[in-house]
Amino acid sequence: MDLDDQFAELNNAFTSWLTGPTCNVTLNPKIGLTDLRASSAGRGVVATAPLDEDETVFSVPRSSVLSVENSELRQKLGEELTSLDPWLALILVLIYETRPSSPWRPYIDVLPASFNTLMYWTNDELSELQASAVVAKIGKQDADELFRDKLWPIVKKHAGMFSDTIIAPGLAIDAIDNLLDAAHRMGSIIMSYSFDLEVVGEKKGSDEDSDSDDEDEEGKFYKGMVPMADMLNADADRNNCRLFQTPTVLEMRTTRAVPAGDELFNDYGPLPRSDLLRRYGYITPNYAQYDVAEISSELIVGIAGKALDGSDKTERIDYLLDEEVLDDAFDIGTDLEIPEEVLAVIANFLLTKGEFSVLKGKGKVAKPKKTPEVAKVMEEILEKRLGEYGTTIEDDENILRGESTQGRKIIAIEVRLGEKKILKGALEKVRGWTLVESAKRTHSSQVEDERGEKRVKTR
């Protein structure tokens, strides 16, 4: 069987499973699951006839969501499963459901077997991201350690339950490699395709539907794989659907009218391209509007507090943490605005010891002001951050103009270039503060001179 036939066969099996008694999903007859591999989009959902605004595209019973609660593994393992971190528990569930006899197998079969996310990049490929903060967020080694410490003992103890899953070859020879590979695949699937679903009965005081963009509050939401919902591709500008939740079903509805032939898109929200790459393994130009350049608090404190002794610096760090002014890092977006918290941090580190003690005694912090002193420190911070990248904006633009650049390298260059442009733009904006302040002082001085002259003349 060639790849096209296999792709079509898996699609057909999945669609039959969706609408069959096992899953019982209701599909709008005016949509179709389509092969979009020619445009590098895998599977997608297309309107085969015009759809109205707020029309239901499909409806999924909550019992058909692939989750820890709905898997028979919960009954088999009990607290061994539910005591795990929710992410680890769902990874184990997905591995368990790769059994040929699993009721979820037709769904598992259409989920990706490989990914282009940063977790799967080589060190050389990752180095092309240079100083992008996204590299530190990959966490492959930490994930490996969790899989070894938390999942491996369980699957070894209950090897019979996993004897016909994708990790069976490793279990047979007591080798962990199969588990690590499978866990990374399932973890990537969860990160790319799962939804935060509201626990039924937790929401009080409202009979209205809640949409899937509500903030995840611990204990009130859980991760779940929603069949068919994850077949929609995402687009920041063309999104025309949204997942809504009711106590019994999850409904994908149109947010505007969709002409026949148009693809249906969900939306990931305002993700910068660095996070889009980390979570989903690709970038598109229309997500550039959400790009950010991250500046660590370590860099900010190191420059703003370089004149302070160790104990004084530590005291201010602890106080600003307690006051929730200082964070691990801060983002500058495409609007090039410096976060007020950053300005406040700098201002507090520029205070004399006496000034800081007075404010601390009152339970206050220095206000975020664009003074020349703050601007000078901010300029130094941005220059240092921009210098952490191995190439300049001009270097990157020249590379992109070349014909030989392709694949993961070009993606990395696009990401790092977007961050550098933000840093450069913010730097120019901060330098403008000094010019504005200088102009204000000159104007103020001129006014005072004129007033003085007038006072002299009236005598």
mmCIF file of C-alpha atoms in Angstrom, residues 47-350:
data_model
loop_
_atom_site.group_PDB
_atom_site.id
_atom_site.type_symbol
_atom_site.label_atom_id
_atom_site.label_comp_id
_atom_site.label_asym_id
_atom_site.label_seq_id
_atom_site.Cartn_x
_atom_site.Cartn_y
_atom_site.Cartn_z
ATOM 1 C CA ALA A 47 -16.264 23.564 4.205
ATOM 2 C CA THR A 48 -17.868 21.586 1.366
ATOM 3 C CA ALA A 49 -20.874 23.962 1.418
ATOM 4 C CA PRO A 50 -21.368 27.462 2.862
ATOM 5 C CA LEU A 51 -21.478 27.670 6.658
ATOM 6 C CA ASP A 52 -23.323 30.383 8.569
ATOM 7 C CA GLU A 53 -21.860 32.339 11.449
ATOM 8 C CA ASP A 54 -22.228 30.469 14.771
ATOM 9 C CA GLU A 55 -23.045 27.217 12.982
ATOM 10 C CA THR A 56 -22.010 24.020 14.740
ATOM 11 C CA VAL A 57 -19.220 22.299 12.830
ATOM 12 C CA PHE A 58 -19.163 19.209 15.033
ATOM 13 C CA SER A 59 -20.173 18.167 18.513
ATOM 14 C CA VAL A 60 -18.121 15.827 20.736
ATOM 15 C CA PRO A 61 -19.602 14.200 23.868
ATOM 16 C CA ARG A 62 -17.398 14.717 26.904
ATOM 17 C CA SER A 63 -17.266 10.947 27.282
ATOM 18 C CA SER A 64 -15.484 10.788 23.912
ATOM 19 C CA VAL A 65 -12.600 13.016 24.993
ATOM 20 C CA LEU A 66 -9.397 11.024 25.366
ATOM 21 C CA SER A 67 -8.393 11.859 28.924
ATOM 22 C CA VAL A 68 -7.213 10.219 32.120
ATOM 23 C CA GLU A 69 -10.815 10.166 33.350
ATOM 24 C CA ASN A 70 -12.128 8.369 30.258
ATOM 25 C CA SER A 71 -9.390 5.763 29.834
ATOM 26 C CA GLU A 72 -9.748 2.292 31.316
ATOM 27 C CA LEU A 73 -6.161 2.669 32.529
ATOM 28 C CA ARG A 74 -7.509 4.785 35.378
ATOM 29 C CA GLN A 75 -9.537 1.849 36.662
ATOM 30 C CA LYS A 76 -6.575 -0.500 36.255
ATOM 31 C CA LEU A 77 -3.904 1.655 37.899
ATOM 32 C CA GLY A 78 -6.023 3.785 40.217
ATOM 33 C CA GLU A 79 -3.979 6.097 42.399
ATOM 34 C CA GLU A 80 -0.742 5.095 40.683
ATOM 35 C CA LEU A 81 -2.047 6.985 37.663
ATOM 36 C CA THR A 82 -4.042 9.793 39.264
ATOM 37 C CA SER A 83 -1.231 10.731 41.667
ATOM 38 C CA LEU A 84 1.034 11.540 38.723
ATOM 39 C CA ASP A 85 1.369 15.045 37.353
ATOM 40 C CA PRO A 86 -1.606 15.435 34.935
ATOM 41 C CA TRP A 87 0.737 15.779 31.959
ATOM 42 C CA LEU A 88 2.601 12.570 32.825
ATOM 43 C CA ALA A 89 -0.654 10.729 33.487
ATOM 44 C CA LEU A 90 -2.040 11.666 30.071
ATOM 45 C CA ILE A 91 1.225 10.633 28.403
ATOM 46 C CA LEU A 92 0.904 7.194 30.005
ATOM 47 C CA VAL A 93 -2.737 6.983 28.908
ATOM 48 C CA LEU A 94 -1.830 7.782 25.296
ATOM 49 C CA ILE A 95 0.897 5.144 25.323
ATOM 50 C CA TYR A 96 -1.543 2.595 26.759
ATOM 51 C CA GLU A 97 -4.115 3.407 24.077
ATOM 52 C CA THR A 98 -1.707 2.423 21.265
ATOM 53 C CA ARG A 99 -2.811 -1.181 21.815
ATOM 54 C CA PRO A 100 -4.372 -2.700 18.672
ATOM 55 C CA SER A 101 -7.494 -3.496 20.712
ATOM 56 C CA SER A 102 -7.831 0.013 22.133
ATOM 57 C CA PRO A 103 -11.154 1.736 21.408
ATOM 58 C CA TRP A 104 -9.106 4.887 20.749
ATOM 59 C CA ARG A 105 -6.732 3.306 18.229
ATOM 60 C CA PRO A 106 -8.313 4.853 15.064
ATOM 61 C CA TYR A 107 -7.794 8.242 16.681
ATOM 62 C CA ILE A 108 -4.221 7.518 17.784
ATOM 63 C CA ASP A 109 -3.395 6.403 14.232
ATOM 64 C CA VAL A 110 -4.115 9.829 12.707
ATOM 65 C CA LEU A 111 -2.051 11.710 15.283
ATOM 66 C CA PRO A 112 1.503 12.578 14.180
ATOM 67 C CA ALA A 113 4.226 9.972 14.511
ATOM 68 C CA SER A 114 6.987 12.578 14.168
ATOM 69 C CA PHE A 115 7.419 16.266 14.934
ATOM 70 C CA ASN A 116 9.487 19.248 13.882
ATOM 71 C CA THR A 117 9.284 20.837 17.334
ATOM 72 C CA LEU A 118 12.446 22.025 19.085
ATOM 73 C CA MET A 119 12.471 18.872 21.211
ATOM 74 C CA TYR A 120 13.604 17.012 18.076
ATOM 75 C CA TRP A 121 16.208 19.470 16.792
ATOM 76 C CA THR A 122 19.900 18.612 16.961
ATOM 77 C CA ASN A 123 22.281 20.752 18.997
ATOM 78 C CA ASP A 124 23.678 22.241 15.792
ATOM 79 C CA GLU A 125 20.176 23.156 14.645
ATOM 80 C CA LEU A 126 19.323 24.671 18.027
ATOM 81 C CA SER A 127 22.501 26.747 17.931
ATOM 82 C CA GLU A 128 21.019 28.640 14.973
ATOM 83 C CA LEU A 129 18.508 30.162 17.391
ATOM 84 C CA GLN A 130 21.502 31.827 19.053
ATOM 85 C CA ALA A 131 20.441 33.782 22.161
ATOM 86 C CA SER A 132 16.699 33.229 21.803
ATOM 87 C CA ALA A 133 15.205 32.525 25.221
ATOM 88 C CA VAL A 134 13.113 29.733 23.717
ATOM 89 C CA VAL A 135 16.099 27.345 23.786
ATOM 90 C CA ALA A 136 16.031 27.239 27.587
ATOM 91 C CA LYS A 137 12.335 26.332 27.528
ATOM 92 C CA ILE A 138 12.711 23.044 25.634
ATOM 93 C CA GLY A 139 13.465 20.983 28.723
ATOM 94 C CA LYS A 140 14.357 17.679 27.053
ATOM 95 C CA GLN A 141 16.730 16.527 29.794
ATOM 96 C CA ASP A 142 14.245 17.401 32.529
ATOM 97 C CA ALA A 143 11.539 15.497 30.655
ATOM 98 C CA ASP A 144 13.814 12.462 30.257
ATOM 99 C CA GLU A 145 14.461 12.476 33.989
ATOM 100 C CA LEU A 146 10.736 12.620 34.758
ATOM 101 C CA PHE A 147 10.000 9.756 32.374
ATOM 102 C CA ARG A 148 12.736 7.645 33.981
ATOM 103 C CA ASP A 149 11.741 8.416 37.555
ATOM 104 C CA LYS A 150 7.944 8.444 37.262
ATOM 105 C CA LEU A 151 6.814 6.410 34.243
ATOM 106 C CA TRP A 152 9.432 3.686 33.841
ATOM 107 C CA PRO A 153 8.799 2.107 37.295
ATOM 108 C CA ILE A 154 5.055 1.947 36.575
ATOM 109 C CA VAL A 155 5.344 0.336 33.149
ATOM 110 C CA LYS A 156 7.910 -2.157 34.451
ATOM 111 C CA LYS A 157 5.664 -3.067 37.369
ATOM 112 C CA HIS A 158 2.662 -3.499 35.057
ATOM 113 C CA ALA A 159 4.502 -4.771 31.996
ATOM 114 C CA GLY A 160 1.590 -7.014 31.055
ATOM 115 C CA MET A 161 -0.692 -4.026 30.562
ATOM 116 C CA PHE A 162 1.764 -2.502 28.093
ATOM 117 C CA SER A 163 2.885 -5.708 26.371
ATOM 118 C CA ASP A 164 1.140 -4.863 23.093
ATOM 119 C CA THR A 165 1.738 -1.101 23.062
ATOM 120 C CA ILE A 166 4.417 0.826 21.171
ATOM 121 C CA ILE A 167 6.832 0.429 24.104
ATOM 122 C CA ALA A 168 6.611 -3.381 24.123
ATOM 123 C CA PRO A 169 9.998 -3.969 22.390
ATOM 124 C CA GLY A 170 11.817 -2.072 25.130
ATOM 125 C CA LEU A 171 9.920 -3.768 27.924
ATOM 126 C CA ALA A 172 10.879 -7.160 26.543
ATOM 127 C CA ILE A 173 14.593 -6.414 26.977
ATOM 128 C CA ASP A 174 14.302 -4.072 29.977
ATOM 129 C CA ALA A 175 15.436 -1.091 27.863
ATOM 130 C CA ILE A 176 14.014 2.361 28.463
ATOM 131 C CA ASP A 177 14.695 3.874 25.029
ATOM 132 C CA ASN A 178 11.301 2.907 23.599
ATOM 133 C CA LEU A 179 9.544 4.505 26.535
ATOM 134 C CA LEU A 180 11.527 7.740 26.208
ATOM 135 C CA ASP A 181 10.772 7.962 22.487
ATOM 136 C CA ALA A 182 7.082 7.202 22.995
ATOM 137 C CA ALA A 183 6.758 9.581 25.938
ATOM 138 C CA HIS A 184 8.324 12.421 23.964
ATOM 139 C CA ARG A 185 5.982 11.730 21.059
ATOM 140 C CA MET A 186 2.918 11.682 23.309
ATOM 141 C CA GLY A 187 4.118 14.725 25.214
ATOM 142 C CA SER A 188 4.489 16.570 21.922
ATOM 143 C CA ILE A 189 0.995 15.482 20.869
ATOM 144 C CA ILE A 190 -0.437 16.803 24.133
ATOM 145 C CA MET A 191 1.408 20.112 23.803
ATOM 146 C CA SER A 192 0.301 20.522 20.184
ATOM 147 C CA TYR A 193 -3.237 19.166 20.184
ATOM 148 C CA SER A 194 -4.758 18.947 23.659
ATOM 149 C CA PHE A 195 -7.318 21.366 25.086
ATOM 150 C CA ASP A 196 -7.788 22.740 28.583
ATOM 151 C CA LEU A 197 -11.256 21.490 29.486
ATOM 152 C CA GLU A 198 -13.359 22.738 32.345
ATOM 153 C CA VAL A 199 -14.258 20.219 35.023
ATOM 154 C CA VAL A 200 -18.046 19.842 34.894
ATOM 155 C CA GLY A 201 -19.708 21.323 37.954
ATOM 156 C CA GLU A 202 -16.792 23.576 38.895
ATOM 157 C CA LYS A 203 -18.159 26.730 37.249
ATOM 158 C CA LYS A 204 -20.643 28.604 39.436
ATOM 159 C CA GLY A 205 -23.057 31.455 38.842
ATOM 160 C CA SER A 206 -23.413 31.259 35.055
ATOM 161 C CA ASP A 207 -25.512 29.205 32.687
ATOM 162 C CA GLU A 208 -23.664 30.446 29.603
ATOM 163 C CA ASP A 209 -21.288 28.331 27.573
ATOM 164 C CA SER A 210 -17.617 28.909 28.310
ATOM 165 C CA ASP A 211 -15.067 29.007 25.506
ATOM 166 C CA SER A 212 -11.760 27.166 25.464
ATOM 167 C CA ASP A 213 -9.672 30.316 25.977
ATOM 168 C CA ASP A 214 -10.613 30.701 29.659
ATOM 169 C CA GLU A 215 -7.553 30.810 31.885
ATOM 170 C CA ASP A 216 -6.483 27.494 33.317
ATOM 171 C CA GLU A 217 -7.135 27.569 37.061
ATOM 172 C CA GLU A 218 -5.564 24.710 38.960
ATOM 173 C CA GLY A 219 -8.111 22.086 39.924
ATOM 174 C CA LYS A 220 -10.811 23.422 37.623
ATOM 175 C CA PHE A 221 -9.382 22.364 34.282
ATOM 176 C CA TYR A 222 -7.860 19.211 32.857
ATOM 177 C CA LYS A 223 -6.019 18.306 29.679
ATOM 178 C CA GLY A 224 -7.938 16.300 27.124
ATOM 179 C CA MET A 225 -7.598 15.207 23.511
ATOM 180 C CA VAL A 226 -10.720 16.237 21.609
ATOM 181 C CA PRO A 227 -11.240 14.067 18.497
ATOM 182 C CA MET A 228 -11.711 16.119 15.311
ATOM 183 C CA ALA A 229 -11.018 19.438 17.081
ATOM 184 C CA ASP A 230 -7.320 18.818 16.633
ATOM 185 C CA MET A 231 -7.757 18.224 12.902
ATOM 186 C CA LEU A 232 -8.300 21.963 12.373
ATOM 187 C CA ASN A 233 -5.178 23.865 11.444
ATOM 188 C CA ALA A 234 -4.509 27.257 13.012
ATOM 189 C CA ASP A 235 -4.099 30.703 11.510
ATOM 190 C CA ALA A 236 -3.739 33.995 13.372
ATOM 191 C CA ASP A 237 -5.544 35.999 10.690
ATOM 192 C CA ARG A 238 -7.941 33.523 9.111
ATOM 193 C CA ASN A 239 -9.290 31.740 12.181
ATOM 194 C CA ASN A 240 -13.021 31.221 11.760
ATOM 195 C CA CYS A 241 -13.882 28.610 14.404
ATOM 196 C CA ARG A 242 -13.742 28.240 18.142
ATOM 197 C CA LEU A 243 -14.293 25.406 20.606
ATOM 198 C CA PHE A 244 -17.085 25.983 23.126
ATOM 199 C CA GLN A 245 -17.837 23.884 26.198
ATOM 200 C CA THR A 246 -21.146 22.839 27.720
ATOM 201 C CA PRO A 247 -21.682 20.417 30.625
ATOM 202 C CA THR A 248 -22.289 17.509 28.229
ATOM 203 C CA VAL A 249 -20.581 18.270 24.916
ATOM 204 C CA LEU A 250 -17.789 20.220 23.273
ATOM 205 C CA GLU A 251 -18.860 22.123 20.178
ATOM 206 C CA MET A 252 -16.756 23.610 17.429
ATOM 207 C CA ARG A 253 -18.647 26.578 16.016
ATOM 208 C CA THR A 254 -17.949 29.067 13.278
ATOM 209 C CA THR A 255 -17.173 32.617 14.385
ATOM 210 C CA ARG A 256 -18.149 34.034 10.990
ATOM 211 C CA ALA A 257 -19.686 32.850 7.739
ATOM 212 C CA VAL A 258 -17.433 30.460 5.798
ATOM 213 C CA PRO A 259 -17.751 30.074 1.997
ATOM 214 C CA ALA A 260 -17.700 26.643 0.387
ATOM 215 C CA GLY A 261 -14.153 25.481 -0.284
ATOM 216 C CA ASP A 262 -12.559 27.485 2.536
ATOM 217 C CA GLU A 263 -10.530 25.747 5.201
ATOM 218 C CA LEU A 264 -11.704 25.899 8.796
ATOM 219 C CA PHE A 265 -9.162 27.327 11.227
ATOM 220 C CA ASN A 266 -8.928 27.406 14.980
ATOM 221 C CA ASP A 267 -6.490 29.813 16.629
ATOM 222 C CA TYR A 268 -3.635 29.277 19.064
ATOM 223 C CA GLY A 269 -3.970 32.808 20.417
ATOM 224 C CA PRO A 270 -1.260 35.490 20.350
ATOM 225 C CA LEU A 271 1.765 33.193 20.334
ATOM 226 C CA PRO A 272 5.176 34.573 19.327
ATOM 227 C CA ARG A 273 6.850 32.594 16.580
ATOM 228 C CA SER A 274 9.394 31.217 19.049
ATOM 229 C CA ASP A 275 6.613 29.558 21.068
ATOM 230 C CA LEU A 276 4.783 28.526 17.910
ATOM 231 C CA LEU A 277 7.953 26.703 16.880
ATOM 232 C CA ARG A 278 8.492 25.160 20.311
ATOM 233 C CA ARG A 279 4.922 23.901 20.649
ATOM 234 C CA TYR A 280 3.901 23.121 17.067
ATOM 235 C CA GLY A 281 7.088 22.861 15.026
ATOM 236 C CA TYR A 282 6.490 25.558 12.434
ATOM 237 C CA ILE A 283 6.168 29.316 11.995
ATOM 238 C CA THR A 284 4.159 31.548 9.666
ATOM 239 C CA PRO A 285 4.646 35.256 8.846
ATOM 240 C CA ASN A 286 1.281 36.289 10.274
ATOM 241 C CA TYR A 287 2.363 35.286 13.783
ATOM 242 C CA ALA A 288 5.287 37.750 13.587
ATOM 243 C CA GLN A 289 2.937 40.392 15.005
ATOM 244 C CA TYR A 290 3.067 38.499 18.324
ATOM 245 C CA ASP A 291 6.863 38.156 18.509
ATOM 246 C CA VAL A 292 8.606 39.071 21.743
ATOM 247 C CA ALA A 293 12.177 39.561 22.876
ATOM 248 C CA GLU A 294 12.761 38.242 26.362
ATOM 249 C CA ILE A 295 15.084 39.924 28.847
ATOM 250 C CA SER A 296 16.061 38.009 31.966
ATOM 251 C CA SER A 297 15.856 39.582 35.394
ATOM 252 C CA GLU A 298 19.428 38.393 35.912
ATOM 253 C CA LEU A 299 20.582 40.716 33.121
ATOM 254 C CA ILE A 300 18.445 43.617 34.366
ATOM 255 C CA VAL A 301 19.597 43.291 37.977
ATOM 256 C CA GLY A 302 23.208 42.724 36.950
ATOM 257 C CA ILE A 303 23.372 46.037 35.103
ATOM 258 C CA ALA A 304 20.986 48.135 37.192
ATOM 259 C CA GLY A 305 22.538 47.000 40.474
ATOM 260 C CA LYS A 306 26.210 46.831 39.542
ATOM 261 C CA ALA A 307 27.081 49.712 41.899
ATOM 262 C CA LEU A 308 25.532 47.976 44.919
ATOM 263 C CA ASP A 309 27.264 45.615 47.320
ATOM 264 C CA GLY A 310 26.083 42.018 47.592
ATOM 265 C CA SER A 311 23.861 42.335 50.664
ATOM 266 C CA ASP A 312 22.209 45.542 49.429
ATOM 267 C CA LYS A 313 21.504 43.971 46.048
ATOM 268 C CA THR A 314 20.093 40.810 47.638
ATOM 269 C CA GLU A 315 17.841 42.853 49.934
ATOM 270 C CA ARG A 316 16.365 44.716 46.968
ATOM 271 C CA ILE A 317 15.900 41.535 44.947
ATOM 272 C CA ASP A 318 14.047 39.861 47.824
ATOM 273 C CA TYR A 319 11.873 42.916 48.422
ATOM 274 C CA LEU A 320 10.940 43.333 44.762
ATOM 275 C CA LEU A 321 10.100 39.628 44.570
ATOM 276 C CA ASP A 322 7.860 39.952 47.624
ATOM 277 C CA GLU A 323 6.172 42.984 46.069
ATOM 278 C CA GLU A 324 5.679 41.004 42.809
ATOM 279 C CA VAL A 325 7.589 43.593 40.803
ATOM 280 C CA LEU A 326 10.524 41.359 39.873
ATOM 281 C CA ASP A 327 9.911 38.273 37.736
ATOM 282 C CA ASP A 328 12.181 35.684 36.112
ATOM 283 C CA ALA A 329 12.052 37.516 32.784
ATOM 284 C CA PHE A 330 10.166 40.225 30.933
ATOM 285 C CA ASP A 331 8.901 40.414 27.356
ATOM 286 C CA ILE A 332 9.121 43.308 24.933
ATOM 287 C CA GLY A 333 6.617 43.008 22.099
ATOM 288 C CA THR A 334 6.366 44.463 18.632
ATOM 289 C CA ASP A 335 4.936 47.678 20.105
ATOM 290 C CA LEU A 336 8.479 48.174 21.501
ATOM 291 C CA GLU A 337 7.117 49.278 24.887
ATOM 292 C CA ILE A 338 9.360 48.594 27.865
ATOM 293 C CA PRO A 339 7.249 46.941 30.597
ATOM 294 C CA GLU A 340 6.614 49.244 33.540
ATOM 295 C CA GLU A 341 7.861 46.513 35.870
ATOM 296 C CA VAL A 342 11.290 46.698 34.211
ATOM 297 C CA LEU A 343 11.416 50.468 34.688
ATOM 298 C CA ALA A 344 10.357 50.035 38.316
ATOM 299 C CA VAL A 345 13.074 47.432 38.921
ATOM 300 C CA ILE A 346 15.725 49.718 37.452
ATOM 301 C CA ALA A 347 14.457 52.718 39.432
ATOM 302 C CA ASN A 348 14.608 50.754 42.686
ATOM 303 C CA PHE A 349 18.179 49.651 42.058
ATOM 304 C CA LEU A 350 19.243 53.231 41.333
#
